[in-house]
PDB file of C-alpha atoms in Angstrom:
ATOM      1  CA  MET A   1     -51.228  91.736   0.750  1.00 63.00           C
ATOM      2  CA  PRO A   2     -51.374  87.879   0.702  1.00 66.00           C
ATOM      3  CA  ALA A   3     -55.031  87.967   1.823  1.00 67.00           C
ATOM      4  CA  THR A   4     -55.912  90.337  -1.032  1.00 69.00           C
ATOM      5  CA  LEU A   5     -54.142  88.111  -3.541  1.00 64.00           C
ATOM      6  CA  THR A   6     -55.948  85.011  -2.213  1.00 67.00           C
ATOM      7  CA  LEU A   7     -59.326  86.777  -2.406  1.00 58.00           C
ATOM      8  CA  LEU A   8     -58.575  87.871  -5.963  1.00 59.00           C
ATOM      9  CA  LEU A   9     -57.653  84.314  -7.013  1.00 62.00           C
ATOM     10  CA  ILE A  10     -60.765  82.794  -5.408  1.00 63.00           C
ATOM     11  CA  SER A  11     -63.077  85.352  -7.014  1.00 62.00           C
ATOM     12  CA  ALA A  12     -61.523  84.598 -10.414  1.00 60.00           C
ATOM     13  CA  CYS A  13     -62.792  81.015 -10.064  1.00 61.00           C
ATOM     14  CA  ALA A  14     -66.423  82.165  -9.957  1.00 62.00           C
ATOM     15  CA  ASP A  15     -68.150  81.453 -13.281  1.00 65.00           C
ATOM     16  CA  PRO A  16     -71.217  83.507 -14.212  1.00 66.00           C
ATOM     17  CA  GLY A  17     -72.507  80.614 -16.389  1.00 68.00           C
ATOM     18  CA  LEU A  18     -72.578  78.134 -13.477  1.00 79.00           C
ATOM     19  CA  PRO A  19     -76.323  78.567 -12.671  1.00 84.00           C
ATOM     20  CA  GLU A  20     -77.160  77.851 -16.325  1.00 87.00           C
ATOM     21  CA  LEU A  21     -75.094  74.648 -16.176  1.00 87.00           C
ATOM     22  CA  GLU A  22     -76.842  73.534 -12.978  1.00 89.00           C
ATOM     23  CA  ALA A  23     -80.266  74.175 -14.562  1.00 90.00           C
ATOM     24  CA  TYR A  24     -79.318  72.104 -17.631  1.00 91.00           C
ATOM     25  CA  ALA A  25     -78.099  69.249 -15.414  1.00 90.00           C
ATOM     26  CA  GLU A  26     -81.445  69.289 -13.545  1.00 92.00           C
ATOM     27  CA  ARG A  27     -83.382  69.115 -16.843  1.00 91.00           C
ATOM     28  CA  VAL A  28     -81.302  66.139 -17.990  1.00 90.00           C
ATOM     29  CA  ARG A  29     -81.836  64.342 -14.653  1.00 90.00           C
ATOM     30  CA  ALA A  30     -85.599  64.976 -14.906  1.00 90.00           C
ATOM     31  CA  ARG A  31     -85.927  63.189 -18.283  1.00 90.00           C
ATOM     32  CA  PRO A  32     -87.412  59.703 -18.100  1.00 88.00           C
ATOM     33  CA  ALA A  33     -84.915  56.878 -18.572  1.00 84.00           C
ATOM     34  CA  GLY A  34     -85.166  54.897 -21.810  1.00 83.00           C
ATOM     35  CA  PRO A  35     -85.910  51.184 -21.914  1.00 86.00           C
ATOM     36  CA  LEU A  36     -82.977  48.846 -21.252  1.00 86.00           C
ATOM     37  CA  GLU A  37     -82.099  45.991 -23.574  1.00 89.00           C
ATOM     38  CA  PRO A  38     -82.546  42.555 -22.030  1.00 90.00           C
ATOM     39  CA  VAL A  39     -79.426  40.754 -20.838  1.00 90.00           C
ATOM     40  CA  PRO A  40     -78.377  38.141 -23.419  1.00 91.00           C
ATOM     41  CA  GLU A  41     -78.591  34.465 -22.522  1.00 91.00           C
ATOM     42  CA  VAL A  42     -75.250  32.929 -21.606  1.00 90.00           C
ATOM     43  CA  ALA A  43     -74.646  29.491 -23.069  1.00 90.00           C
ATOM     44  CA  LEU A  44     -73.497  26.955 -20.521  1.00 91.00           C
ATOM     45  CA  VAL A  45     -70.260  25.166 -21.309  1.00 90.00           C
ATOM     46  CA  ALA A  46     -69.783  21.630 -20.103  1.00 90.00           C
ATOM     47  CA  PRO A  47     -66.771  21.383 -17.770  1.00 88.00           C
ATOM     48  CA  PHE A  48     -63.752  19.473 -19.066  1.00 83.00           C
ATOM     49  CA  PRO A  49     -62.721  16.669 -16.742  1.00 81.00           C
ATOM     50  CA  TYR A  50     -58.938  16.723 -16.308  1.00 75.00           C
ATOM     51  CA  LEU A  51     -57.593  13.305 -15.398  1.00 77.00           C
ATOM     52  CA  PRO A  52     -53.863  13.754 -14.765  1.00 75.00           C
ATOM     53  CA  ARG A  53     -53.155  10.012 -14.649  1.00 75.00           C
ATOM     54  CA  GLU A  54     -53.945   9.763 -18.355  1.00 71.00           C
ATOM     55  CA  ARG A  55     -51.735  12.666 -19.451  1.00 74.00           C
ATOM     56  CA  ARG A  56     -48.031  13.441 -19.258  1.00 74.00           C
ATOM     57  CA  ASP A  57     -46.734  15.980 -16.752  1.00 73.00           C
ATOM     58  CA  PRO A  58     -46.324  19.306 -18.641  1.00 74.00           C
ATOM     59  CA  PHE A  59     -43.421  20.264 -16.362  1.00 76.00           C
ATOM     60  CA  MET A  60     -41.305  17.196 -17.161  1.00 73.00           C
ATOM     61  CA  MET A  61     -39.407  16.712 -20.427  1.00 71.00           C
ATOM     62  CA  ASP A  62     -40.973  14.126 -22.667  1.00 69.00           C
ATOM     63  CA  GLU A  63     -38.598  11.189 -23.291  1.00 67.00           C
ATOM     64  CA  GLN A  64     -39.537  11.066 -26.972  1.00 64.00           C
ATOM     65  CA  ALA A  65     -38.777  14.774 -27.406  1.00 60.00           C
ATOM     66  CA  ALA A  66     -35.411  14.282 -25.689  1.00 58.00           C
ATOM     67  CA  ASP A  67     -34.583  11.408 -28.077  1.00 58.00           C
ATOM     68  CA  VAL A  68     -35.497  13.549 -31.111  1.00 56.00           C
ATOM     69  CA  ALA A  69     -33.342  16.421 -29.826  1.00 55.00           C
ATOM     70  CA  GLN A  70     -30.405  14.045 -29.331  1.00 57.00           C
ATOM     71  CA  ARG A  71     -30.813  12.583 -32.843  1.00 59.00           C
ATOM     72  CA  ARG A  72     -31.082  16.092 -34.301  1.00 61.00           C
ATOM     73  CA  ASN A  73     -27.832  17.191 -32.601  1.00 63.00           C
ATOM     74  CA  PRO A  74     -25.576  14.132 -32.880  1.00 63.00           C
ATOM     75  CA  SER A  75     -22.400  16.189 -32.348  1.00 69.00           C
ATOM     76  CA  GLY A  76     -23.412  16.957 -28.776  1.00 75.00           C
ATOM     77  CA  ILE A  77     -22.279  20.569 -29.244  1.00 82.00           C
ATOM     78  CA  SER A  78     -24.462  23.052 -27.404  1.00 85.00           C
ATOM     79  CA  PRO A  79     -23.995  26.119 -25.220  1.00 88.00           C
ATOM     80  CA  ASP A  80     -23.728  25.519 -21.490  1.00 88.00           C
ATOM     81  CA  PRO A  81     -26.870  27.104 -19.994  1.00 86.00           C
ATOM     82  CA  LEU A  82     -25.424  26.866 -16.467  1.00 90.00           C
ATOM     83  CA  ARG A  83     -22.203  28.746 -17.278  1.00 91.00           C
ATOM     84  CA  ARG A  84     -22.054  32.243 -15.823  1.00 94.00           C
ATOM     85  CA  LYS A  85     -22.044  34.827 -18.633  1.00 94.00           C
ATOM     86  CA  GLU A  86     -19.129  37.233 -18.865  1.00 95.00           C
ATOM     87  CA  PRO A  87     -19.610  41.002 -19.424  1.00 95.00           C
ATOM     88  CA  LEU A  88     -18.463  41.000 -23.071  1.00 96.00           C
ATOM     89  CA  GLU A  89     -21.062  38.362 -24.009  1.00 95.00           C
ATOM     90  CA  GLY A  90     -23.683  41.102 -23.924  1.00 94.00           C
ATOM     91  CA  TYR A  91     -22.258  42.660 -27.106  1.00 95.00           C
ATOM     92  CA  SER A  92     -22.163  41.426 -30.690  1.00 94.00           C
ATOM     93  CA  LEU A  93     -18.693  40.518 -31.903  1.00 93.00           C
ATOM     94  CA  ASP A  94     -18.846  43.269 -34.555  1.00 94.00           C
ATOM     95  CA  SER A  95     -19.319  45.967 -31.926  1.00 95.00           C
ATOM     96  CA  LEU A  96     -16.167  45.007 -29.982  1.00 96.00           C
ATOM     97  CA  ARG A  97     -12.646  46.189 -30.902  1.00 96.00           C
ATOM     98  CA  MET A  98      -9.283  44.700 -30.043  1.00 96.00           C
ATOM     99  CA  VAL A  99      -7.095  47.701 -29.216  1.00 96.00           C
ATOM    100  CA  GLY A 100      -3.957  46.046 -27.865  1.00 94.00           C
ATOM    101  CA  THR A 101      -2.268  43.208 -26.023  1.00 94.00           C
ATOM    102  CA  LEU A 102      -0.141  42.922 -22.938  1.00 94.00           C
ATOM    103  CA  GLU A 103       1.829  40.116 -21.370  1.00 92.00           C
ATOM    104  CA  GLN A 104       1.972  39.462 -17.651  1.00 89.00           C
ATOM    105  CA  ASP A 105       3.412  36.387 -15.875  1.00 91.00           C
ATOM    106  CA  GLN A 106       3.662  34.312 -19.085  1.00 91.00           C
ATOM    107  CA  THR A 107       0.001  35.116 -19.917  1.00 93.00           C
ATOM    108  CA  ARG A 108      -0.934  37.172 -22.961  1.00 95.00           C
ATOM    109  CA  TRP A 109      -4.002  39.368 -22.502  1.00 96.00           C
ATOM    110  CA  ALA A 110      -6.023  41.086 -25.228  1.00 96.00           C
ATOM    111  CA  LEU A 111      -7.430  44.536 -24.548  1.00 96.00           C
ATOM    112  CA  ILE A 112     -11.005  44.797 -25.837  1.00 96.00           C
ATOM    113  CA  MET A 113     -12.992  48.026 -26.034  1.00 96.00           C
ATOM    114  CA  ASP A 114     -16.783  47.762 -25.847  1.00 95.00           C
ATOM    115  CA  PRO A 115     -19.190  50.196 -27.591  1.00 95.00           C
ATOM    116  CA  ASP A 116     -19.456  52.238 -24.377  1.00 94.00           C
ATOM    117  CA  GLY A 117     -15.703  52.938 -24.435  1.00 93.00           C
ATOM    118  CA  MET A 118     -14.897  50.623 -21.501  1.00 95.00           C
ATOM    119  CA  LEU A 119     -11.640  48.666 -21.743  1.00 95.00           C
ATOM    120  CA  HIS A 120     -11.703  44.956 -20.842  1.00 96.00           C
ATOM    121  CA  ARG A 121      -8.812  42.545 -20.383  1.00 96.00           C
ATOM    122  CA  VAL A 122      -9.404  38.991 -21.706  1.00 96.00           C
ATOM    123  CA  ARG A 123      -7.260  35.894 -22.188  1.00 96.00           C
ATOM    124  CA  THR A 124      -7.526  32.374 -23.568  1.00 96.00           C
ATOM    125  CA  GLY A 125     -10.580  30.679 -22.070  1.00 96.00           C
ATOM    126  CA  ASN A 126     -12.646  33.855 -21.647  1.00 97.00           C
ATOM    127  CA  TYR A 127     -15.898  34.347 -23.582  1.00 97.00           C
ATOM    128  CA  LEU A 128     -17.084  37.254 -25.708  1.00 94.00           C
ATOM    129  CA  GLY A 129     -19.810  37.964 -28.248  1.00 94.00           C
ATOM    130  CA  ARG A 130     -23.400  36.760 -28.267  1.00 93.00           C
ATOM    131  CA  ASN A 131     -22.630  33.327 -29.777  1.00 94.00           C
ATOM    132  CA  ASP A 132     -20.798  31.806 -26.792  1.00 94.00           C
ATOM    133  CA  GLY A 133     -17.447  32.719 -28.361  1.00 95.00           C
ATOM    134  CA  LYS A 134     -14.629  31.116 -26.357  1.00 96.00           C
ATOM    135  CA  ILE A 135     -11.175  32.612 -26.882  1.00 96.00           C
ATOM    136  CA  THR A 136      -8.798  29.886 -28.083  1.00 97.00           C
ATOM    137  CA  ARG A 137      -5.664  31.970 -28.698  1.00 96.00           C
ATOM    138  CA  VAL A 138      -4.386  35.508 -28.191  1.00 96.00           C
ATOM    139  CA  ASP A 139      -1.695  36.631 -30.639  1.00 95.00           C
ATOM    140  CA  PRO A 140      -0.038  40.063 -30.677  1.00 94.00           C
ATOM    141  CA  THR A 141      -2.121  41.115 -33.701  1.00 94.00           C
ATOM    142  CA  GLU A 142      -5.317  39.057 -33.420  1.00 94.00           C
ATOM    143  CA  LEU A 143      -7.563  37.044 -31.181  1.00 94.00           C
ATOM    144  CA  LEU A 144      -9.004  33.653 -32.254  1.00 96.00           C
ATOM    145  CA  LEU A 145     -12.225  32.239 -30.871  1.00 96.00           C
ATOM    146  CA  THR A 146     -14.687  29.404 -31.381  1.00 96.00           C
ATOM    147  CA  GLU A 147     -18.379  30.299 -31.462  1.00 95.00           C
ATOM    148  CA  ILE A 148     -21.357  27.983 -30.995  1.00 93.00           C
ATOM    149  CA  ILE A 149     -24.129  28.839 -33.442  1.00 91.00           C
ATOM    150  CA  GLU A 150     -27.588  27.353 -33.877  1.00 87.00           C
ATOM    151  CA  LYS A 151     -28.022  25.984 -37.418  1.00 84.00           C
ATOM    152  CA  ALA A 152     -31.592  24.823 -36.828  1.00 79.00           C
ATOM    153  CA  PRO A 153     -33.740  24.579 -33.695  1.00 78.00           C
ATOM    154  CA  GLY A 154     -31.827  22.284 -31.346  1.00 77.00           C
ATOM    155  CA  GLU A 155     -28.964  21.764 -33.828  1.00 83.00           C
ATOM    156  CA  TRP A 156     -25.701  23.462 -32.879  1.00 87.00           C
ATOM    157  CA  ASP A 157     -22.383  23.801 -34.682  1.00 89.00           C
ATOM    158  CA  GLN A 158     -19.016  25.445 -34.061  1.00 93.00           C
ATOM    159  CA  ARG A 159     -17.397  28.086 -36.209  1.00 94.00           C
ATOM    160  CA  GLN A 160     -14.071  29.838 -35.969  1.00 96.00           C
ATOM    161  CA  ALA A 161     -13.911  33.618 -35.729  1.00 95.00           C
ATOM    162  CA  SER A 162     -11.159  36.150 -35.225  1.00 94.00           C
ATOM    163  CA  MET A 163     -10.728  39.733 -34.155  1.00 95.00           C
ATOM    164  CA  ALA A 164      -7.806  41.720 -35.563  1.00 94.00           C
ATOM    165  CA  LEU A 165      -5.964  44.470 -33.738  1.00 91.00           C
ATOM    166  CA  LYS A 166      -7.385  47.904 -34.654  1.00 86.00           C
ATOM    167  CA  GLN A 167      -4.871  50.733 -34.646  1.00 72.00           C
TER     168      GLN A 167
END
C-alpha cells in the first residue's frame, strides 16, 4: 500500500508541458547576447590626511562644552546616571496606583500596583516613575515625591508630585 501511494504521488509530479518548457529555454539560450553598456568612469577622490595632533579627541569631553553645560545648569541638579534603576522606574507615574499602606518596625510602606497587576512595596528613599521620582514621604493616604525633569537640553529642575490612595 505505501509503495502504491508513493508511486501515485511521484507520477502526479510529471508535467506534460515540461518538454515544451525545455524547448523554449533552449531557444532563449540560443539567441545572441545584446551589446553591453560600457562601465562608467569612476572619479578619483583625493584622500583626506587625518592629523590627530591638530584635532581634539572625539572620545574625550571638550572642556568648553563642559563649561557651557555647567553654566546652563547652575543649580547642579541632574539625575544620577550611575544609580541602579528600580523596577517601578520603568513605568510612567500616571500608570501606577497607590492601593494601600502598611507599617512595619517604625517604617511606613506604600503598596503600589503596576499596570501588569504586580504589587510593589516602597518607602521613603525609593524611586518610581520615569522622571527619577524619589519618594520623600509616605502618608496613610498619599505618597509625596520629588522628580527631576529636563527643562531644556542639559538644564534640569525639580518638581514635587504626589500619588493619592486609590480605593
